[in-house]
Structure formats: C-alpha cells, structure tokens
Coordinates of N, CA and C in Angstrom, one line a residue:
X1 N -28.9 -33.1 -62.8 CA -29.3 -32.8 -64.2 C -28.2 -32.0 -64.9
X2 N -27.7 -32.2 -66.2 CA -26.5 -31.9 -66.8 C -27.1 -30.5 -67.4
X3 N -26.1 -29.6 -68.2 CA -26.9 -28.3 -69.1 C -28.0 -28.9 -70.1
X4 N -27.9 -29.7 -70.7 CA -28.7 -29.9 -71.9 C -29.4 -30.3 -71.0
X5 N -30.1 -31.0 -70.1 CA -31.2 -31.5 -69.8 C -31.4 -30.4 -69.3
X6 N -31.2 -29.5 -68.6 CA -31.7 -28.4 -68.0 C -32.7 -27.4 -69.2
X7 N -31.5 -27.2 -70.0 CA -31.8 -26.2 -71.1 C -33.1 -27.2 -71.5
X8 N -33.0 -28.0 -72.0 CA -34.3 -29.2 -73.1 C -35.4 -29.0 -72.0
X9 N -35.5 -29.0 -70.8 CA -36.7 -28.5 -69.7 C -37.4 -27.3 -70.0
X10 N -35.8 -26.2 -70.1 CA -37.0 -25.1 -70.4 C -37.3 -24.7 -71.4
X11 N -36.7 -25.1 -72.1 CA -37.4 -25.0 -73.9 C -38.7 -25.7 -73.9
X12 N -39.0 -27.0 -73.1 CA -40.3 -27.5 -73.0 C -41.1 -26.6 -72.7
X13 N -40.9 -26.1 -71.5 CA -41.8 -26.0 -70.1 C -42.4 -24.1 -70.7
X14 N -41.4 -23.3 -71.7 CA -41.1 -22.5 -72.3 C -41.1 -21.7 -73.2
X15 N -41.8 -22.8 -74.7 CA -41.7 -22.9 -75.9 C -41.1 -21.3 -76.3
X16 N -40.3 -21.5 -76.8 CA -39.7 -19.7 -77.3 C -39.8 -19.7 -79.0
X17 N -39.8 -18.8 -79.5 CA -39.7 -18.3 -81.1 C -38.4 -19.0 -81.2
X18 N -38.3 -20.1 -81.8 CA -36.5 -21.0 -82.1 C -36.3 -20.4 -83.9
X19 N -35.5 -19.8 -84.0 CA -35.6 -19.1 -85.6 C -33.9 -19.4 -86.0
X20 N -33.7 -19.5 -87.0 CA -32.2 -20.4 -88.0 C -30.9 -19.5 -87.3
X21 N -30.4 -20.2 -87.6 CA -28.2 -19.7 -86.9 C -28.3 -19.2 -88.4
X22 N -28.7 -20.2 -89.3 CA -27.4 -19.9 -90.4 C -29.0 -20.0 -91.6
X23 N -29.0 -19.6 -92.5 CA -29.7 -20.1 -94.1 C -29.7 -21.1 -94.5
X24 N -30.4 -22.3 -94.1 CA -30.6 -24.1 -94.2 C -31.8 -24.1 -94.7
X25 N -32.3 -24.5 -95.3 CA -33.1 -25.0 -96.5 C -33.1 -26.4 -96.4
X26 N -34.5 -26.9 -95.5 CA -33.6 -28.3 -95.6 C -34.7 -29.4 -96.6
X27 N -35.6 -28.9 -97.8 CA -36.0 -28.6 -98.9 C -34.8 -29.0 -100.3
X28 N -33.7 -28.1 -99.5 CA -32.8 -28.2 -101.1 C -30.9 -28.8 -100.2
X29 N -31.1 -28.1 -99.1 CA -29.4 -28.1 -98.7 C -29.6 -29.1 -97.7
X30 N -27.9 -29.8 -97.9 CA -27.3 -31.5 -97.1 C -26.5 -30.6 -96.3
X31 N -26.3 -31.6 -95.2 CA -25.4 -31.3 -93.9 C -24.3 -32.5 -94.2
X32 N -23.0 -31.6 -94.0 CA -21.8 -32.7 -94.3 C -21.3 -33.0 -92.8
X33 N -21.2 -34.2 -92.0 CA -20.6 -34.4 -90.4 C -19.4 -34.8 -90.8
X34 N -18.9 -33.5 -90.1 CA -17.0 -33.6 -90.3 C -16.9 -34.1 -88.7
X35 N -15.7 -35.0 -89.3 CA -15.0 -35.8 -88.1 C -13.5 -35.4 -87.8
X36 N -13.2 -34.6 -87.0 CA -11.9 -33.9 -86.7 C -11.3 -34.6 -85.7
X37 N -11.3 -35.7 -85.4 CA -10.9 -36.3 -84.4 C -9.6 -37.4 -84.6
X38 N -8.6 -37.6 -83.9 CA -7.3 -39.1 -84.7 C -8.2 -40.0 -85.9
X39 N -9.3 -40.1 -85.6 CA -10.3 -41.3 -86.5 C -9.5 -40.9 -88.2
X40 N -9.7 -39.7 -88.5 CA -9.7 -39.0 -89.6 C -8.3 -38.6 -89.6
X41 N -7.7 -40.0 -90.7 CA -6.3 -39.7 -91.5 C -6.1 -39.3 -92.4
X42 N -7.0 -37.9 -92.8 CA -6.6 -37.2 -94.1 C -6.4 -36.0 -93.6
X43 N -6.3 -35.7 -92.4 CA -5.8 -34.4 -91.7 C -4.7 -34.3 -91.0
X44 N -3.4 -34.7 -92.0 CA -2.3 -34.4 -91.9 C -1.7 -33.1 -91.0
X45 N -0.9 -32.7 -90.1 CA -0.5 -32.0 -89.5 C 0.0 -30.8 -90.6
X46 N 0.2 -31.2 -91.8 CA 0.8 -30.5 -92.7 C -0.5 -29.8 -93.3
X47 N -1.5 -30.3 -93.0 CA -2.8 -29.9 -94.1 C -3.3 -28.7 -92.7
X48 N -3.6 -29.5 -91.6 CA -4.6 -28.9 -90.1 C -3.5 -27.6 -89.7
X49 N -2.3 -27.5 -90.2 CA -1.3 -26.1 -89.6 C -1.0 -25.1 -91.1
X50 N -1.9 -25.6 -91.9 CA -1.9 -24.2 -93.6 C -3.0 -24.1 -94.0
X51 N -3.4 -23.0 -93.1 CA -5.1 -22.8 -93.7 C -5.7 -23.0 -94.9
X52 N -5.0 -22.3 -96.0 CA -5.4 -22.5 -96.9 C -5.4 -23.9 -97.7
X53 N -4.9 -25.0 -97.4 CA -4.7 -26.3 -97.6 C -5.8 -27.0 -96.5
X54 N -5.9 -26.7 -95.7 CA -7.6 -26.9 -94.3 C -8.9 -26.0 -95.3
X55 N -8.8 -25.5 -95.2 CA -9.6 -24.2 -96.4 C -10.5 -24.9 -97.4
X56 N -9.1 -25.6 -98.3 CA -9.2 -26.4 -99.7 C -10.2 -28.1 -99.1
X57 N -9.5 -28.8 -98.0 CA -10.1 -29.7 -97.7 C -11.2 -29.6 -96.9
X58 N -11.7 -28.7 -96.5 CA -12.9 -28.4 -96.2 C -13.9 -28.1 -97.7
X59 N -13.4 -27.5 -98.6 CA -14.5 -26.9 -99.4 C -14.6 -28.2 -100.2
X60 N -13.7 -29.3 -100.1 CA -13.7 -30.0 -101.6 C -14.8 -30.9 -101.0
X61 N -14.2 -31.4 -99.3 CA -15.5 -32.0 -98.8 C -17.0 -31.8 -99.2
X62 N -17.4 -30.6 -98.6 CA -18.6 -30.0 -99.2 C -19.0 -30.4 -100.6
X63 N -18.2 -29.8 -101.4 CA -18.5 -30.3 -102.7 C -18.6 -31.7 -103.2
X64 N -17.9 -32.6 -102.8 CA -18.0 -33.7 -103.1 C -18.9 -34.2 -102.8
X65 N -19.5 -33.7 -101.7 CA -21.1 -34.4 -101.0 C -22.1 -33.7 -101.3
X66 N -22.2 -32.9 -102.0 CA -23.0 -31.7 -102.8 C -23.9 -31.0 -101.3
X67 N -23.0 -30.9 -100.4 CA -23.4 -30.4 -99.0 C -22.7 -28.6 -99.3
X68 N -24.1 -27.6 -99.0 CA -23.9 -26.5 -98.8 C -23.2 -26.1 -97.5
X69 N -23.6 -26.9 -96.4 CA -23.1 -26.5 -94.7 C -22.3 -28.0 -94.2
X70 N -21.4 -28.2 -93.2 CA -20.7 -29.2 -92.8 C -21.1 -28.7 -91.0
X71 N -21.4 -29.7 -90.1 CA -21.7 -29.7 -88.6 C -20.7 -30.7 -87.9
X72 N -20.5 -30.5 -86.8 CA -19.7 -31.0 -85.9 C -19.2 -30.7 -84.9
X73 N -19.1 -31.5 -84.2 CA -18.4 -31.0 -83.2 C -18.2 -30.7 -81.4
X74 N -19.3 -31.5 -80.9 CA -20.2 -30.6 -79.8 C -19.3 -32.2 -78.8
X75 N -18.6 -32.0 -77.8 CA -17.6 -32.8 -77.1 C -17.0 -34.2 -77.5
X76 N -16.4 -33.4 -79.4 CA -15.7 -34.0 -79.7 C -14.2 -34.4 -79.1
X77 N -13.3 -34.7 -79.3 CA -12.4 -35.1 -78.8 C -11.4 -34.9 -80.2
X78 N -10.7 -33.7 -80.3 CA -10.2 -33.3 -81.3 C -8.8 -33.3 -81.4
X79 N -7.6 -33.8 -82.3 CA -6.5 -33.9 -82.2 C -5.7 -32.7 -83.3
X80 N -6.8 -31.8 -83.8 CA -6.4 -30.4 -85.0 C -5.9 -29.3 -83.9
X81 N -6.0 -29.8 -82.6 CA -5.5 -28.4 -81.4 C -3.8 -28.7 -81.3
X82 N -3.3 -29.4 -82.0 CA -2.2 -30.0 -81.2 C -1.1 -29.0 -81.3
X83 N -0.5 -28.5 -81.3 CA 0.7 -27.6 -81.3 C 0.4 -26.6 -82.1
X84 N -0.9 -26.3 -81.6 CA -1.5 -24.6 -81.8 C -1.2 -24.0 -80.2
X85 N -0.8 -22.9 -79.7 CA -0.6 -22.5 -78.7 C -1.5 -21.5 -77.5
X86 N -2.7 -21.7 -78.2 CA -3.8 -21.2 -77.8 C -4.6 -22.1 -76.9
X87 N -4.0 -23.5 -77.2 CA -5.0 -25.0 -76.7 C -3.7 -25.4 -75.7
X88 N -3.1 -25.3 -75.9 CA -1.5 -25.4 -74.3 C -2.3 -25.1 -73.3
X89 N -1.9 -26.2 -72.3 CA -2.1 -25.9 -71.1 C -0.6 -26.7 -70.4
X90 N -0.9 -26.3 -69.2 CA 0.3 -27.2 -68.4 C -0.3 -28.6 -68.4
X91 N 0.5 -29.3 -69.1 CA 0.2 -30.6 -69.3 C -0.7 -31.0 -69.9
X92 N -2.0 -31.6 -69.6 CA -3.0 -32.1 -70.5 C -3.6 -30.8 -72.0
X93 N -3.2 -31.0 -73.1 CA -3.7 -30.5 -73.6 C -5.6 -30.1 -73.9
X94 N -5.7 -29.0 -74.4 CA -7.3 -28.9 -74.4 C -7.7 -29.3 -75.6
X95 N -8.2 -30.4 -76.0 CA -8.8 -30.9 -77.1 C -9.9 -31.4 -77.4
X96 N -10.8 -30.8 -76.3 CA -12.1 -31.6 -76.1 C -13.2 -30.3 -76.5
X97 N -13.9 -30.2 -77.5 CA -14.8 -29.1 -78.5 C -15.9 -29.1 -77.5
X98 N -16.4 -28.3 -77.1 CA -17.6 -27.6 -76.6 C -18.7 -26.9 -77.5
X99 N -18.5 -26.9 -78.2 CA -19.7 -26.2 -79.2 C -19.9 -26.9 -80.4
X100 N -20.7 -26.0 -80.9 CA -20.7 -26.7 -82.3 C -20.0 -25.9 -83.7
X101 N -19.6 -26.2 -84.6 CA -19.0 -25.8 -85.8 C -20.1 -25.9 -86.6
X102 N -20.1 -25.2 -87.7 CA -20.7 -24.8 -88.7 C -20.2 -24.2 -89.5
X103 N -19.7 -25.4 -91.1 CA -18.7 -24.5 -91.8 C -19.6 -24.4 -93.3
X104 N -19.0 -23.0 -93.6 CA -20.1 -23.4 -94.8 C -18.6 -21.9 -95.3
X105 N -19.1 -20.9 -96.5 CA -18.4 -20.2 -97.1 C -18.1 -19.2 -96.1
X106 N -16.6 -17.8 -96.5 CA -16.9 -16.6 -95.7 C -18.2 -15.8 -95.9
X107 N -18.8 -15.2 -95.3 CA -19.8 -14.6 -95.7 C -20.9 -14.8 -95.4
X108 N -21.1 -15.9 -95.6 CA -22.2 -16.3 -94.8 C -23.1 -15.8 -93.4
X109 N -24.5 -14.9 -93.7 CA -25.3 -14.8 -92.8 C -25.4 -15.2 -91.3
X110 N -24.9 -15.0 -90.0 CA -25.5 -15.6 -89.1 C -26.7 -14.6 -88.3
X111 N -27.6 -15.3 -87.8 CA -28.2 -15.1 -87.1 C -28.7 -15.6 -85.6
X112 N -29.6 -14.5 -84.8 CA -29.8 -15.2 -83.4 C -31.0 -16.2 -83.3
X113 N -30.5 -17.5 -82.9 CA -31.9 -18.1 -82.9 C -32.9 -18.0 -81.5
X114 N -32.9 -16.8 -81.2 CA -33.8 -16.9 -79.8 C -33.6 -15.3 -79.6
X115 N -35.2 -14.4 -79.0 CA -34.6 -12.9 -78.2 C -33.4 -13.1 -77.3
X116 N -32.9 -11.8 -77.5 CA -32.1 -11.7 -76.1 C -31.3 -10.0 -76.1
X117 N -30.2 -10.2 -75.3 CA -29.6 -8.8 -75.5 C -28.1 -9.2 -75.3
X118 N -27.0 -8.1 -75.9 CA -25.7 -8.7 -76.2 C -25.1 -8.4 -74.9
X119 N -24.5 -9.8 -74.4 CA -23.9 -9.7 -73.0 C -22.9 -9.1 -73.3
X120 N -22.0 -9.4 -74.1 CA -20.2 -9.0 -74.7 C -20.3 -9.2 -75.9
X121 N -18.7 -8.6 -76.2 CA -18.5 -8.4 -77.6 C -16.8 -8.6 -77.7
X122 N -15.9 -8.8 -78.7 CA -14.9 -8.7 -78.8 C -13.8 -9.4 -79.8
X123 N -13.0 -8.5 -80.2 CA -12.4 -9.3 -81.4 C -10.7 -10.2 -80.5
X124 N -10.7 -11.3 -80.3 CA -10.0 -12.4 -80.1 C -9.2 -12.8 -81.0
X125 N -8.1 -11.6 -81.7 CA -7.9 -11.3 -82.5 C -6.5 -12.1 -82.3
X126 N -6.2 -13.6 -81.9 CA -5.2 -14.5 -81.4 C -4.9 -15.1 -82.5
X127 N -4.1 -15.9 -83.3 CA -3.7 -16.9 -84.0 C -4.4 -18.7 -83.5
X128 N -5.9 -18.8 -84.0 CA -6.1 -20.3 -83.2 C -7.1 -20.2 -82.7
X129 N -7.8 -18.1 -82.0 CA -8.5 -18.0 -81.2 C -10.0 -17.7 -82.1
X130 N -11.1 -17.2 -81.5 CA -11.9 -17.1 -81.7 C -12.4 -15.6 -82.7
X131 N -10.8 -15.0 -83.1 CA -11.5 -13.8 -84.0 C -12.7 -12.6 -83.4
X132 N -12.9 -12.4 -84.1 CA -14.4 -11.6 -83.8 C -16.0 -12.7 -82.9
X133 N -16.3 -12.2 -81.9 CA -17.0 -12.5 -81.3 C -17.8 -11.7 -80.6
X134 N -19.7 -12.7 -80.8 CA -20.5 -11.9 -79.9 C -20.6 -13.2 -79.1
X135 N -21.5 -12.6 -78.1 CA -22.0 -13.4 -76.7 C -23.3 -12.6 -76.6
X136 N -24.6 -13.5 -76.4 CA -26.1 -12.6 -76.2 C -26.4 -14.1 -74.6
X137 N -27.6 -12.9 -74.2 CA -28.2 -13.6 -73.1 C -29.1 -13.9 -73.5
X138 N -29.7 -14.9 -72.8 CA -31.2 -15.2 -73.0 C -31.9 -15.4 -72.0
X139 N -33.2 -15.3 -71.4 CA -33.6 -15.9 -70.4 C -35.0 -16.7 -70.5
X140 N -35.1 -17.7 -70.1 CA -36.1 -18.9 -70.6 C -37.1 -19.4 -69.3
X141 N -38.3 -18.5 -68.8 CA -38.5 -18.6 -66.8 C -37.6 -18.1 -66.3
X142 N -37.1 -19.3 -65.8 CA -36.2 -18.7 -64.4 C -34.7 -19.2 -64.7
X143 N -34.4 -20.0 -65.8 CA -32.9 -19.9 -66.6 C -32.8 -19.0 -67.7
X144 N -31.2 -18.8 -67.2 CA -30.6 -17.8 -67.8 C -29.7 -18.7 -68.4
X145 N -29.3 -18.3 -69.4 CA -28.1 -19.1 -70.8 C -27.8 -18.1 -71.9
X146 N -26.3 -18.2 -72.3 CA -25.9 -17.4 -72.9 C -25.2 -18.1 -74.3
X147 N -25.7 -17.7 -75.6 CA -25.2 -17.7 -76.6 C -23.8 -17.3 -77.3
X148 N -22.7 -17.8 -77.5 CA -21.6 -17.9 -77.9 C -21.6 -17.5 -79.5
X149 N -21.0 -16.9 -80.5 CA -21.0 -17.1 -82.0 C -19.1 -16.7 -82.0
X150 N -18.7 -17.2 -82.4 CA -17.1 -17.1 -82.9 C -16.6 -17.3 -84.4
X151 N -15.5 -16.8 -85.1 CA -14.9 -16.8 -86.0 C -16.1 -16.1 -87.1
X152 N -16.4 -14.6 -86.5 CA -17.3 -13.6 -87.4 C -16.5 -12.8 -88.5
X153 N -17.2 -11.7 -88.7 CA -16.6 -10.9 -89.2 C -16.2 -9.8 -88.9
X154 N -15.4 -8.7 -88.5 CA -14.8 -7.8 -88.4 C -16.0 -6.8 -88.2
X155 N -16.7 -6.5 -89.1 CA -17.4 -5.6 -89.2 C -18.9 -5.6 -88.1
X156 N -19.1 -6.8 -87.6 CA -20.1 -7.2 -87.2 C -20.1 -6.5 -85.1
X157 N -18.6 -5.8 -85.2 CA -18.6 -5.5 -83.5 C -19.4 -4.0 -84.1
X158 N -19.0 -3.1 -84.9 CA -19.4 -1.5 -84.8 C -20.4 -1.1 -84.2
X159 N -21.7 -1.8 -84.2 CA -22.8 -1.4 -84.5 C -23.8 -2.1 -83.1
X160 N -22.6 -2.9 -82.4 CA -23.3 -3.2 -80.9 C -22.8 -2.6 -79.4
X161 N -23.8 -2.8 -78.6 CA -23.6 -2.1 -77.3 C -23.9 -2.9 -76.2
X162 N -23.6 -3.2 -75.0 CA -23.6 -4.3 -74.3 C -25.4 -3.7 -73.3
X163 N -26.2 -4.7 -73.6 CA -27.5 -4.6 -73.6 C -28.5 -4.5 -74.0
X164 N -28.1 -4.3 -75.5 CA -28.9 -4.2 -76.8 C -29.7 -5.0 -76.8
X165 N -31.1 -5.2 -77.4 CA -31.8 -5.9 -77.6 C -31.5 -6.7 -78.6
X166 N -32.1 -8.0 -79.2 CA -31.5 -8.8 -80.0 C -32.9 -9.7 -80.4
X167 N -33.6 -9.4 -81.4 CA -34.7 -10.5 -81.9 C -34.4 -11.8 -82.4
X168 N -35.4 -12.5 -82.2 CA -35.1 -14.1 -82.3 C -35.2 -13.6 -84.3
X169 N -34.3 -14.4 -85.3 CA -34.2 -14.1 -86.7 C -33.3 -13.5 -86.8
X170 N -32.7 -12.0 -85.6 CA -32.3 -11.0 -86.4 C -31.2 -11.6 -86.9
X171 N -30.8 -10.6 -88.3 CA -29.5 -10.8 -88.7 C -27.7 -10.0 -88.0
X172 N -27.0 -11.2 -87.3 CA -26.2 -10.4 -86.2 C -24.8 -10.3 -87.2
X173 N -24.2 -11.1 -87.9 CA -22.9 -11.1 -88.4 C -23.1 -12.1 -89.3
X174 N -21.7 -12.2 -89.8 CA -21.4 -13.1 -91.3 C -20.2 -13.8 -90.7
X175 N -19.9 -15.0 -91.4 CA -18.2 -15.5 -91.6 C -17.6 -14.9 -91.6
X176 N -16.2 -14.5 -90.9 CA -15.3 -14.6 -91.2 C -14.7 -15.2 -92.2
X177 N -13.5 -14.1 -93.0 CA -12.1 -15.4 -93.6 C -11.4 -15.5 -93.0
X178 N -10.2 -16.6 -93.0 CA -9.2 -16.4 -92.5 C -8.7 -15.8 -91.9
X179 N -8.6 -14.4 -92.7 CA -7.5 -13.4 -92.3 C -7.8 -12.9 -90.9
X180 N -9.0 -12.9 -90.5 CA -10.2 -12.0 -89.6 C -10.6 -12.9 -88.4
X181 N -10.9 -14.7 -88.7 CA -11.0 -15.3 -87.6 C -10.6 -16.3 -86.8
X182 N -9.1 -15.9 -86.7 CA -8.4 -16.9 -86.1 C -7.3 -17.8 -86.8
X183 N -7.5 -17.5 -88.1 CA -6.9 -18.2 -88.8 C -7.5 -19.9 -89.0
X184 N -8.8 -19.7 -89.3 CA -9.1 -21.1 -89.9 C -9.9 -21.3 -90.9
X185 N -10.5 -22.1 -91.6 CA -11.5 -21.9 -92.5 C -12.5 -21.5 -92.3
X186 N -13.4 -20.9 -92.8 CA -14.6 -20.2 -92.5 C -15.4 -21.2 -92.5
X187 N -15.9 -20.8 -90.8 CA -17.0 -21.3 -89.9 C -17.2 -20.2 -89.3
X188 N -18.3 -21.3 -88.3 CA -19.2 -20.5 -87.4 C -18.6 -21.6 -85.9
X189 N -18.1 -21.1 -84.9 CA -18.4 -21.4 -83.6 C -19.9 -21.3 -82.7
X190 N -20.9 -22.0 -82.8 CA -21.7 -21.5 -81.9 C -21.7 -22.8 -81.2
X191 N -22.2 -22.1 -79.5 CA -22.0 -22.7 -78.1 C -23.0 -22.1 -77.1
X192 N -23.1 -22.9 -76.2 CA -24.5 -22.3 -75.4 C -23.9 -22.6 -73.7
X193 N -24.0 -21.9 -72.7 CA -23.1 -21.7 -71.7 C -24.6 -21.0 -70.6
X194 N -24.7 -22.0 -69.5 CA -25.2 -21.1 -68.1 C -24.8 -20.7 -67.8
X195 N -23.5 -20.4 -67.4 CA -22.8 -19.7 -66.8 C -21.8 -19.1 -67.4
X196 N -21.3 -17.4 -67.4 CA -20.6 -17.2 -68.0 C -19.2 -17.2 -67.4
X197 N -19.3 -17.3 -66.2 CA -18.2 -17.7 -64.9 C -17.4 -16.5 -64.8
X198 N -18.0 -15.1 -65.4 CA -17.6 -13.8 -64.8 C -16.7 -13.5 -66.3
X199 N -16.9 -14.2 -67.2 CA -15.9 -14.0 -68.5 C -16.6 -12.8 -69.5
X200 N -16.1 -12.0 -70.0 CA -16.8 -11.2 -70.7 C -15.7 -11.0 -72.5
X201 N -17.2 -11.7 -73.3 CA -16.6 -11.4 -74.7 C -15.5 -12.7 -75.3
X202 N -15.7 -13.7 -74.2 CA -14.5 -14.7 -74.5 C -15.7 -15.8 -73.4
X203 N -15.1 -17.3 -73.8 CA -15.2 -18.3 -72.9 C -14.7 -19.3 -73.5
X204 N -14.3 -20.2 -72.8 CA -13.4 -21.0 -73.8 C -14.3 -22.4 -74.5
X205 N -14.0 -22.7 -75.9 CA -14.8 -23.3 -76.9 C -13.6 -24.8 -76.7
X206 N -12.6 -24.9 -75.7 CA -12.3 -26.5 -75.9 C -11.7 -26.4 -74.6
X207 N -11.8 -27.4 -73.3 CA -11.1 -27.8 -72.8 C -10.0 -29.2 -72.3
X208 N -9.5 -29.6 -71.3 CA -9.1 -30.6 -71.1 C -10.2 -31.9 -71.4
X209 N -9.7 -33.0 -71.9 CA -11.1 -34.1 -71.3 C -10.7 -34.3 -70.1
X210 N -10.5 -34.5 -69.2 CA -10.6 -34.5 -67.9 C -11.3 -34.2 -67.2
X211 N -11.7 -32.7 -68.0 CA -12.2 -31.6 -67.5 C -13.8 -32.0 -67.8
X212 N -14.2 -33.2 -69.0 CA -15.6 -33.1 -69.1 C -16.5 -32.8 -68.7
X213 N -16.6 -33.6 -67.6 CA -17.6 -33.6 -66.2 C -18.6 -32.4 -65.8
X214 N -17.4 -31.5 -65.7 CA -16.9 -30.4 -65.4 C -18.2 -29.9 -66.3
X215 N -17.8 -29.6 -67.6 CA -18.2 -28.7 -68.0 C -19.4 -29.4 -69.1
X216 N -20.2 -30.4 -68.7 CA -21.3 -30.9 -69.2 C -22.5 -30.2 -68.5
X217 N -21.9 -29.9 -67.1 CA -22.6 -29.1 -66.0 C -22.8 -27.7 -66.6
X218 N -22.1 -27.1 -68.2 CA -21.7 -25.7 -67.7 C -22.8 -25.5 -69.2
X219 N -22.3 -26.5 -70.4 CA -22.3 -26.0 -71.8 C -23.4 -27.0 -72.1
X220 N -24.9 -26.8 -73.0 CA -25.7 -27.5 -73.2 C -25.0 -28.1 -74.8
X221 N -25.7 -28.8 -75.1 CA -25.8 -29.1 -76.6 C -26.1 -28.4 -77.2
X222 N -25.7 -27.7 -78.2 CA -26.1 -26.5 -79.4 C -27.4 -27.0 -80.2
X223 N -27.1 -28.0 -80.4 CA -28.6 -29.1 -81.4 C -29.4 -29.0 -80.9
X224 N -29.8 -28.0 -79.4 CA -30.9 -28.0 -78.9 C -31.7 -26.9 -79.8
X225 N -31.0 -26.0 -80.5 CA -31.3 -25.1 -80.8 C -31.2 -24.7 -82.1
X226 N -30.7 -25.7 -82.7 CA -30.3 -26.3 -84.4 C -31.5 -26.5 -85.0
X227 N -32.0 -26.3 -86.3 CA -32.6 -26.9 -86.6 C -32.6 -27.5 -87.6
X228 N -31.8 -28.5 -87.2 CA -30.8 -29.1 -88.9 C -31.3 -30.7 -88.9
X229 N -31.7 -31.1 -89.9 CA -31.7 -32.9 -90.4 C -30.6 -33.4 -90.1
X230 N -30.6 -34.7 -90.0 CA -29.4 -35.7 -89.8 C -28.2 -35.3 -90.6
X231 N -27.3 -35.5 -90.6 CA -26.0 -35.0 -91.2 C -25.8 -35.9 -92.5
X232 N -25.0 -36.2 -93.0 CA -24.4 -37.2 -94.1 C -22.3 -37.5 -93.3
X233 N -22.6 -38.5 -93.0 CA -21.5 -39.5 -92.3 C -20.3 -38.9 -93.1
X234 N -19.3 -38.2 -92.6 CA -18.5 -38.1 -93.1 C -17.2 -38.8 -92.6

C-alpha cells in the first residue's frame, strides 16, 4: 500500500475536522492547472531564471483565466529546476515535484487543514530553496503524518515553538514574496510526508525520478486534503 492509500484509509476509517490551506470559495473562485513540465513552451529558460518575468507569467495566467488561485504539481516531472543549484545532484538531476503548489498573490492567508502540533520550523533562506518554513504533525489512529508549508513569510517563524498546538482552521502564515521565499513567485509549497526520515524544518519537495518508487512510499497526495474543484486545463 503506497502513502496516499495509506493516508485515504485513515482519513476513512478516521473522519478528522478537514478545514481550507488557503481562502477558496468555490461559489465565486476558478482553479488555474499550471503545467511546468518540457510540455509547456512558454517557459523559456530566460523567463523560469528572472523572477520577476516568472512573477509576471504567472499573474497574467491567472488573470487571463479570471482564476484567483493556480494548483499543480504533485509528481510532476518538472524541467524549471534545471540549472538552479539547489536541484544538482551527482548526475541525475532532481525534477520530479513532491507536493503541491499553490500560487495565488504574496500575502495570502495560509492555514492548517487538520489539528496538530509544530514539528519544525525554519527559514531555508537558499536561492531556489524553500524560504521560510513550517512542518506540523498530525496523528490519524495509529498514523502519524506530517504537514510540509514552504515559500511563507518571514514573520510567520516568531511566534512558534516546536510542540505547539495547532487547530484544524488556524491561521499559521501568509505568502511570501520573492524577496523572502526562495526567490520565486508567490506560492504556497504544501506536501504531506510519513516519515520525516529524522529531518527537522526541511525535507525535500523534488527528487530524482528514479527515485519515484521510492518516495510514493514516503509522500501522500496533498489532494487528499485539498478541497478544491477540478482545475481549468492550463
């Protein structure tokens, strides 16, 4: 049995308080599905390495699809890592997305969709990396899984402590800009992990495809915990 089947068991077997990541209205706000993958030849090497030109084609997207939030992402096979040096490995590059994205403005609201308490914390303050990050536990019966949120805000470490409690709703952080998360357009990283494999405040959000296998065993589907309508095909 893979993570998502595991996790989708005990969400059954479990039913927990599932409360929003992000402010979706799905009454008034469209979901835009960005495709970051070679498919998509409007993501020139010249555009994916100047944020503010990634920035611009992100927001115009949005707008053109009169989509408030854009989703994607969850073992895509991405070619925007390419001679960023955070995704270098010896030899096979890491381009294979583990979580899900969530791009919408900086500023933007996140919250926890489930209780729990904050495992780690940490600003990943790398060029490429994950910026400001939390990590919360959860436990569902007798599984334990841990919530990922990357490319936050600065301000969002001050005020935690590693064990804190954490209500399903609360409000935990906002977007990052640029400047604050990594250097990319403002999103949300969230990812969902059994195992934290002894990492604290970091885990990695892309590895080798090779490595899939691997780590289908480790990282559920985020959509398990989404509660978002179908996307619009981007």
């Amino acid at each position: 049995m893979d993570a998502s089947a595991r996790l989708a068991a005990a969400l059954k077997a479990y039913p927990p308080n599932i409360s929003k990541v992000v402010d979706f209205d799905e009454t008034k706000d469209r979901l835009y599905q960005f495709d970051l993958t070679k498919n998509n030849t409007e993501l020139s090497f010249e555009v994916v390495n100047d944020v503010a030109k990634f920035s611009h084609w992100v927001d115009e997207k949005l707008a053109d699809n009169n989509c408030r939030y854009g989703i994607g992402g969850y073992m895509e096979l991405r070619t925007i890592y390419d001679n960023r040096e955070q995704f270098e490995t010896s030899g096979e590059q890491r381009q294979l997305h583990l979580g899900v994205d969530i791009w919408a403005d900086a500023c933007t609201p996140v919250y926890a969709p489930l209780d729990g308490v904050v495992h780690s914390f940490q600003d990943n303050a790398h060029f490429g990396d994950y910026g400001p990050t939390i990590i919360l536990k959860h436990q569902l019966g007798k599984l334990t899984f841990y919530s990922l949120y990357g490319h936050l805000n600065r301000e969002c470490l001050t005020d935690l402590s590693v064990g804190k409690a954490i209500k399903s709703g609360q409000h935990i952080a906002n977007f990052g800009t640029a400047e604050v998360n990594g250097g990319w357009p403002p999103h949300l990283h969230f990812q969902l992990m059994l195992d934290m494999e002894g990492m604290v405040g970091d885990y990695p959000g892309a590895c080798r495809n090779s490595d899939k296998t691997k780590y289908l065993q480790n990282i559920p589907d985020s959509a398990l915990l989404l509660k978002f309508p179908p996307a619009i095909n981007g």
